[in-house]
């Protein structure tokens, strides 16, 4: 039985991963062919993350 009183736990990392998976699904469904590695990196904003780390 679930606890009562609003004690929901949110895993922010899991939520972010789910959002990125959704964005990949949308990009893949809109593409005419398979997504290239560069396209996947663009959807996942890999370059932006690398710049933020530097």
JSON list of N, CA and C in Angstrom, two decimals:
[
{"chain": "A", "resi": 1, "resn": "UNK", "atom": "N", "xyz": [0.84, -1.18, 0.00]},
{"chain": "A", "resi": 1, "resn": "UNK", "atom": "CA", "xyz": [0.00, 0.00, 0.00]},
{"chain": "A", "resi": 1, "resn": "UNK", "atom": "C", "xyz": [0.89, 1.24, 0.00]},
{"chain": "A", "resi": 2, "resn": "UNK", "atom": "N", "xyz": [0.54, 2.21, -0.83]},
{"chain": "A", "resi": 2, "resn": "UNK", "atom": "CA", "xyz": [1.32, 3.45, -0.94]},
{"chain": "A", "resi": 2, "resn": "UNK", "atom": "C", "xyz": [1.08, 4.35, 0.26]},
{"chain": "A", "resi": 3, "resn": "UNK", "atom": "N", "xyz": [2.13, 5.01, 0.73]},
{"chain": "A", "resi": 3, "resn": "UNK", "atom": "CA", "xyz": [1.95, 5.93, 1.86]},
{"chain": "A", "resi": 3, "resn": "UNK", "atom": "C", "xyz": [1.08, 7.11, 1.47]},
{"chain": "A", "resi": 4, "resn": "UNK", "atom": "N", "xyz": [0.34, 7.62, 2.44]},
{"chain": "A", "resi": 4, "resn": "UNK", "atom": "CA", "xyz": [-0.55, 8.75, 2.23]},
{"chain": "A", "resi": 4, "resn": "UNK", "atom": "C", "xyz": [0.13, 10.01, 2.75]},
{"chain": "A", "resi": 5, "resn": "UNK", "atom": "N", "xyz": [-0.10, 11.13, 2.06]},
{"chain": "A", "resi": 5, "resn": "UNK", "atom": "CA", "xyz": [0.42, 12.38, 2.57]},
{"chain": "A", "resi": 5, "resn": "UNK", "atom": "C", "xyz": [1.45, 13.05, 1.69]},
{"chain": "A", "resi": 6, "resn": "UNK", "atom": "N", "xyz": [1.53, 12.69, 0.43]},
{"chain": "A", "resi": 6, "resn": "UNK", "atom": "CA", "xyz": [2.42, 13.39, -0.48]},
{"chain": "A", "resi": 6, "resn": "UNK", "atom": "C", "xyz": [3.89, 13.12, -0.26]},
{"chain": "A", "resi": 7, "resn": "UNK", "atom": "N", "xyz": [4.26, 11.90, -0.04]},
{"chain": "A", "resi": 7, "resn": "UNK", "atom": "CA", "xyz": [5.66, 11.57, 0.17]},
{"chain": "A", "resi": 7, "resn": "UNK", "atom": "C", "xyz": [6.30, 10.99, -1.09]},
{"chain": "A", "resi": 8, "resn": "UNK", "atom": "N", "xyz": [5.87, 11.47, -2.24]},
{"chain": "A", "resi": 8, "resn": "UNK", "atom": "CA", "xyz": [6.42, 10.99, -3.52]},
{"chain": "A", "resi": 8, "resn": "UNK", "atom": "C", "xyz": [7.89, 11.37, -3.63]},
{"chain": "A", "resi": 9, "resn": "UNK", "atom": "N", "xyz": [8.67, 10.45, -4.13]},
{"chain": "A", "resi": 9, "resn": "UNK", "atom": "CA", "xyz": [10.10, 10.67, -4.33]},
{"chain": "A", "resi": 9, "resn": "UNK", "atom": "C", "xyz": [10.35, 10.90, -5.81]},
{"chain": "A", "resi": 10, "resn": "UNK", "atom": "N", "xyz": [11.12, 11.92, -6.13]},
{"chain": "A", "resi": 10, "resn": "UNK", "atom": "CA", "xyz": [11.44, 12.19, -7.52]},
{"chain": "A", "resi": 10, "resn": "UNK", "atom": "C", "xyz": [12.92, 11.98, -7.74]},
{"chain": "A", "resi": 11, "resn": "UNK", "atom": "N", "xyz": [13.22, 11.20, -8.75]},
{"chain": "A", "resi": 11, "resn": "UNK", "atom": "CA", "xyz": [14.60, 10.95, -9.14]},
{"chain": "A", "resi": 11, "resn": "UNK", "atom": "C", "xyz": [14.87, 11.86, -10.34]},
{"chain": "A", "resi": 12, "resn": "UNK", "atom": "N", "xyz": [15.54, 12.97, -10.11]},
{"chain": "A", "resi": 12, "resn": "UNK", "atom": "CA", "xyz": [15.75, 13.97, -11.15]},
{"chain": "A", "resi": 12, "resn": "UNK", "atom": "C", "xyz": [16.61, 13.45, -12.29]},
{"chain": "A", "resi": 13, "resn": "UNK", "atom": "N", "xyz": [17.55, 12.58, -12.00]},
{"chain": "A", "resi": 13, "resn": "UNK", "atom": "CA", "xyz": [18.38, 12.00, -13.06]},
{"chain": "A", "resi": 13, "resn": "UNK", "atom": "C", "xyz": [17.53, 11.12, -13.96]},
{"chain": "A", "resi": 14, "resn": "UNK", "atom": "N", "xyz": [16.69, 10.29, -13.36]},
{"chain": "A", "resi": 14, "resn": "UNK", "atom": "CA", "xyz": [15.81, 9.41, -14.15]},
{"chain": "A", "resi": 14, "resn": "UNK", "atom": "C", "xyz": [14.84, 10.24, -14.99]},
{"chain": "A", "resi": 15, "resn": "UNK", "atom": "N", "xyz": [14.31, 11.30, -14.42]},
{"chain": "A", "resi": 15, "resn": "UNK", "atom": "CA", "xyz": [13.39, 12.15, -15.18]},
{"chain": "A", "resi": 15, "resn": "UNK", "atom": "C", "xyz": [14.09, 12.81, -16.36]},
{"chain": "A", "resi": 16, "resn": "UNK", "atom": "N", "xyz": [15.32, 13.24, -16.18]},
{"chain": "A", "resi": 16, "resn": "UNK", "atom": "CA", "xyz": [16.09, 13.84, -17.27]},
{"chain": "A", "resi": 16, "resn": "UNK", "atom": "C", "xyz": [16.36, 12.82, -18.37]},
{"chain": "A", "resi": 17, "resn": "UNK", "atom": "N", "xyz": [16.69, 11.58, -17.97]},
{"chain": "A", "resi": 17, "resn": "UNK", "atom": "CA", "xyz": [16.93, 10.53, -18.96]},
{"chain": "A", "resi": 17, "resn": "UNK", "atom": "C", "xyz": [15.66, 10.21, -19.74]},
{"chain": "A", "resi": 18, "resn": "UNK", "atom": "N", "xyz": [14.53, 10.18, -19.07]},
{"chain": "A", "resi": 18, "resn": "UNK", "atom": "CA", "xyz": [13.27, 9.92, -19.75]},
{"chain": "A", "resi": 18, "resn": "UNK", "atom": "C", "xyz": [12.97, 11.03, -20.75]},
{"chain": "A", "resi": 19, "resn": "UNK", "atom": "N", "xyz": [13.23, 12.27, -20.37]},
{"chain": "A", "resi": 19, "resn": "UNK", "atom": "CA", "xyz": [13.01, 13.40, -21.28]},
{"chain": "A", "resi": 19, "resn": "UNK", "atom": "C", "xyz": [13.90, 13.28, -22.52]},
{"chain": "A", "resi": 20, "resn": "UNK", "atom": "N", "xyz": [15.17, 12.94, -22.33]},
{"chain": "A", "resi": 20, "resn": "UNK", "atom": "CA", "xyz": [16.08, 12.78, -23.46]},
{"chain": "A", "resi": 20, "resn": "UNK", "atom": "C", "xyz": [15.65, 11.63, -24.37]},
{"chain": "A", "resi": 21, "resn": "UNK", "atom": "N", "xyz": [15.19, 10.54, -23.77]},
{"chain": "A", "resi": 21, "resn": "UNK", "atom": "CA", "xyz": [14.69, 9.41, -24.59]},
{"chain": "A", "resi": 21, "resn": "UNK", "atom": "C", "xyz": [13.49, 9.85, -25.41]},
{"chain": "A", "resi": 22, "resn": "UNK", "atom": "N", "xyz": [12.62, 10.62, -24.82]},
{"chain": "A", "resi": 22, "resn": "UNK", "atom": "CA", "xyz": [11.47, 11.14, -25.56]},
{"chain": "A", "resi": 22, "resn": "UNK", "atom": "C", "xyz": [11.89, 12.01, -26.73]},
{"chain": "A", "resi": 23, "resn": "UNK", "atom": "N", "xyz": [12.88, 12.86, -26.51]},
{"chain": "A", "resi": 23, "resn": "UNK", "atom": "CA", "xyz": [13.37, 13.72, -27.58]},
{"chain": "A", "resi": 23, "resn": "UNK", "atom": "C", "xyz": [13.99, 12.90, -28.71]},
{"chain": "A", "resi": 24, "resn": "UNK", "atom": "N", "xyz": [14.68, 11.82, -28.35]},
{"chain": "A", "resi": 24, "resn": "UNK", "atom": "CA", "xyz": [15.25, 10.93, -29.38]},
{"chain": "A", "resi": 24, "resn": "UNK", "atom": "C", "xyz": [14.15, 10.24, -30.17]},
{"chain": "A", "resi": 25, "resn": "UNK", "atom": "N", "xyz": [13.11, 9.80, -29.50]},
{"chain": "A", "resi": 25, "resn": "UNK", "atom": "CA", "xyz": [11.99, 9.14, -30.17]},
{"chain": "A", "resi": 25, "resn": "UNK", "atom": "C", "xyz": [11.31, 10.09, -31.14]},
{"chain": "A", "resi": 26, "resn": "UNK", "atom": "N", "xyz": [11.12, 11.33, -30.72]},
{"chain": "A", "resi": 26, "resn": "UNK", "atom": "CA", "xyz": [10.49, 12.33, -31.59]},
{"chain": "A", "resi": 26, "resn": "UNK", "atom": "C", "xyz": [11.37, 12.58, -32.81]},
{"chain": "A", "resi": 27, "resn": "UNK", "atom": "N", "xyz": [12.68, 12.75, -32.60]},
{"chain": "A", "resi": 27, "resn": "UNK", "atom": "CA", "xyz": [13.60, 13.00, -33.72]},
{"chain": "A", "resi": 27, "resn": "UNK", "atom": "C", "xyz": [13.62, 11.81, -34.67]},
{"chain": "A", "resi": 28, "resn": "UNK", "atom": "N", "xyz": [13.63, 10.61, -34.13]},
{"chain": "A", "resi": 28, "resn": "UNK", "atom": "CA", "xyz": [13.68, 9.42, -34.97]},
{"chain": "A", "resi": 28, "resn": "UNK", "atom": "C", "xyz": [12.39, 9.27, -35.78]},
{"chain": "A", "resi": 29, "resn": "UNK", "atom": "N", "xyz": [11.26, 9.58, -35.19]},
{"chain": "A", "resi": 29, "resn": "UNK", "atom": "CA", "xyz": [10.00, 9.44, -35.91]},
{"chain": "A", "resi": 29, "resn": "UNK", "atom": "C", "xyz": [9.86, 10.50, -37.00]},
{"chain": "A", "resi": 30, "resn": "UNK", "atom": "N", "xyz": [10.51, 11.65, -36.83]},
{"chain": "A", "resi": 30, "resn": "UNK", "atom": "CA", "xyz": [10.44, 12.72, -37.83]},
{"chain": "A", "resi": 30, "resn": "UNK", "atom": "C", "xyz": [11.45, 12.53, -38.96]},
{"chain": "A", "resi": 31, "resn": "UNK", "atom": "N", "xyz": [12.45, 11.70, -38.73]},
{"chain": "A", "resi": 31, "resn": "UNK", "atom": "CA", "xyz": [13.51, 11.50, -39.72]},
{"chain": "A", "resi": 31, "resn": "UNK", "atom": "C", "xyz": [13.05, 10.58, -40.83]},
{"chain": "A", "resi": 32, "resn": "UNK", "atom": "N", "xyz": [13.55, 10.82, -42.02]},
{"chain": "A", "resi": 32, "resn": "UNK", "atom": "CA", "xyz": [13.23, 9.96, -43.15]},
{"chain": "A", "resi": 32, "resn": "UNK", "atom": "C", "xyz": [14.03, 8.67, -43.11]},
{"chain": "A", "resi": 33, "resn": "UNK", "atom": "N", "xyz": [15.23, 8.71, -42.51]},
{"chain": "A", "resi": 33, "resn": "UNK", "atom": "CA", "xyz": [16.12, 7.57, -42.45]},
{"chain": "A", "resi": 33, "resn": "UNK", "atom": "C", "xyz": [16.63, 7.45, -41.01]},
{"chain": "A", "resi": 34, "resn": "UNK", "atom": "N", "xyz": [17.54, 6.53, -40.79]},
{"chain": "A", "resi": 34, "resn": "UNK", "atom": "CA", "xyz": [18.12, 6.38, -39.46]},
{"chain": "A", "resi": 34, "resn": "UNK", "atom": "C", "xyz": [18.85, 7.66, -39.05]},
{"chain": "A", "resi": 35, "resn": "UNK", "atom": "N", "xyz": [18.85, 7.94, -37.77]},
{"chain": "A", "resi": 35, "resn": "UNK", "atom": "CA", "xyz": [19.57, 9.11, -37.27]},
{"chain": "A", "resi": 35, "resn": "UNK", "atom": "C", "xyz": [21.07, 8.82, -37.30]},
{"chain": "A", "resi": 36, "resn": "UNK", "atom": "N", "xyz": [21.83, 9.79, -37.76]},
{"chain": "A", "resi": 36, "resn": "UNK", "atom": "CA", "xyz": [23.29, 9.66, -37.73]},
{"chain": "A", "resi": 36, "resn": "UNK", "atom": "C", "xyz": [23.76, 9.91, -36.29]},
{"chain": "A", "resi": 37, "resn": "UNK", "atom": "N", "xyz": [25.00, 9.53, -36.03]},
{"chain": "A", "resi": 37, "resn": "UNK", "atom": "CA", "xyz": [25.56, 9.79, -34.70]},
{"chain": "A", "resi": 37, "resn": "UNK", "atom": "C", "xyz": [25.59, 11.28, -34.42]},
{"chain": "A", "resi": 38, "resn": "UNK", "atom": "N", "xyz": [25.86, 12.08, -35.44]},
{"chain": "A", "resi": 38, "resn": "UNK", "atom": "CA", "xyz": [25.89, 13.53, -35.26]},
{"chain": "A", "resi": 38, "resn": "UNK", "atom": "C", "xyz": [24.49, 14.06, -34.91]},
{"chain": "A", "resi": 39, "resn": "UNK", "atom": "N", "xyz": [23.48, 13.51, -35.55]},
{"chain": "A", "resi": 39, "resn": "UNK", "atom": "CA", "xyz": [22.10, 13.92, -35.26]},
{"chain": "A", "resi": 39, "resn": "UNK", "atom": "C", "xyz": [21.71, 13.56, -33.83]},
{"chain": "A", "resi": 40, "resn": "UNK", "atom": "N", "xyz": [22.11, 12.38, -33.40]},
{"chain": "A", "resi": 40, "resn": "UNK", "atom": "CA", "xyz": [21.81, 11.94, -32.04]},
{"chain": "A", "resi": 40, "resn": "UNK", "atom": "C", "xyz": [22.51, 12.86, -31.04]},
{"chain": "A", "resi": 41, "resn": "UNK", "atom": "N", "xyz": [23.78, 13.18, -31.30]},
{"chain": "A", "resi": 41, "resn": "UNK", "atom": "CA", "xyz": [24.51, 14.10, -30.43]},
{"chain": "A", "resi": 41, "resn": "UNK", "atom": "C", "xyz": [23.82, 15.45, -30.36]},
{"chain": "A", "resi": 42, "resn": "UNK", "atom": "N", "xyz": [23.31, 15.91, -31.50]},
{"chain": "A", "resi": 42, "resn": "UNK", "atom": "CA", "xyz": [22.62, 17.20, -31.53]},
{"chain": "A", "resi": 42, "resn": "UNK", "atom": "C", "xyz": [21.35, 17.16, -30.68]},
{"chain": "A", "resi": 43, "resn": "UNK", "atom": "N", "xyz": [20.56, 16.10, -30.82]},
{"chain": "A", "resi": 43, "resn": "UNK", "atom": "CA", "xyz": [19.33, 15.96, -30.04]},
{"chain": "A", "resi": 43, "resn": "UNK", "atom": "C", "xyz": [19.65, 15.91, -28.55]},
{"chain": "A", "resi": 44, "resn": "UNK", "atom": "N", "xyz": [20.71, 15.20, -28.20]},
{"chain": "A", "resi": 44, "resn": "UNK", "atom": "CA", "xyz": [21.08, 15.05, -26.79]},
{"chain": "A", "resi": 44, "resn": "UNK", "atom": "C", "xyz": [21.90, 16.23, -26.26]},
{"chain": "A", "resi": 45, "resn": "UNK", "atom": "N", "xyz": [22.18, 17.19, -27.14]},
{"chain": "A", "resi": 45, "resn": "UNK", "atom": "CA", "xyz": [22.93, 18.40, -26.77]},
{"chain": "A", "resi": 45, "resn": "UNK", "atom": "C", "xyz": [24.29, 18.05, -26.17]},
{"chain": "A", "resi": 46, "resn": "UNK", "atom": "N", "xyz": [24.99, 17.13, -26.81]},
{"chain": "A", "resi": 46, "resn": "UNK", "atom": "CA", "xyz": [26.30, 16.67, -26.33]},
{"chain": "A", "resi": 46, "resn": "UNK", "atom": "C", "xyz": [27.32, 17.80, -26.37]},
{"chain": "A", "resi": 47, "resn": "UNK", "atom": "N", "xyz": [27.34, 18.58, -27.45]},
{"chain": "A", "resi": 47, "resn": "UNK", "atom": "CA", "xyz": [28.31, 19.68, -27.56]},
{"chain": "A", "resi": 47, "resn": "UNK", "atom": "C", "xyz": [28.10, 20.71, -26.47]},
{"chain": "A", "resi": 48, "resn": "UNK", "atom": "N", "xyz": [26.85, 21.02, -26.16]},
{"chain": "A", "resi": 48, "resn": "UNK", "atom": "CA", "xyz": [26.57, 22.00, -25.10]},
{"chain": "A", "resi": 48, "resn": "UNK", "atom": "C", "xyz": [27.07, 21.49, -23.76]},
{"chain": "A", "resi": 49, "resn": "UNK", "atom": "N", "xyz": [26.87, 20.20, -23.49]},
{"chain": "A", "resi": 49, "resn": "UNK", "atom": "CA", "xyz": [27.32, 19.62, -22.23]},
{"chain": "A", "resi": 49, "resn": "UNK", "atom": "C", "xyz": [28.83, 19.67, -22.12]},
{"chain": "A", "resi": 50, "resn": "UNK", "atom": "N", "xyz": [29.52, 19.40, -23.24]},
{"chain": "A", "resi": 50, "resn": "UNK", "atom": "CA", "xyz": [30.99, 19.45, -23.21]},
{"chain": "A", "resi": 50, "resn": "UNK", "atom": "C", "xyz": [31.47, 20.87, -22.95]},
{"chain": "A", "resi": 51, "resn": "UNK", "atom": "N", "xyz": [30.80, 21.86, -23.54]},
{"chain": "A", "resi": 51, "resn": "UNK", "atom": "CA", "xyz": [31.18, 23.26, -23.30]},
{"chain": "A", "resi": 51, "resn": "UNK", "atom": "C", "xyz": [30.95, 23.66, -21.86]},
{"chain": "A", "resi": 52, "resn": "UNK", "atom": "N", "xyz": [29.87, 23.17, -21.26]},
{"chain": "A", "resi": 52, "resn": "UNK", "atom": "CA", "xyz": [29.56, 23.49, -19.87]},
{"chain": "A", "resi": 52, "resn": "UNK", "atom": "C", "xyz": [30.59, 22.90, -18.91]},
{"chain": "A", "resi": 53, "resn": "UNK", "atom": "N", "xyz": [31.14, 21.74, -19.26]},
{"chain": "A", "resi": 53, "resn": "UNK", "atom": "CA", "xyz": [32.13, 21.09, -18.42]},
{"chain": "A", "resi": 53, "resn": "UNK", "atom": "C", "xyz": [33.50, 21.76, -18.50]},
{"chain": "A", "resi": 54, "resn": "UNK", "atom": "N", "xyz": [33.76, 22.42, -19.64]},
{"chain": "A", "resi": 54, "resn": "UNK", "atom": "CA", "xyz": [35.08, 23.04, -19.85]},
{"chain": "A", "resi": 54, "resn": "UNK", "atom": "C", "xyz": [35.21, 24.36, -19.14]}
]
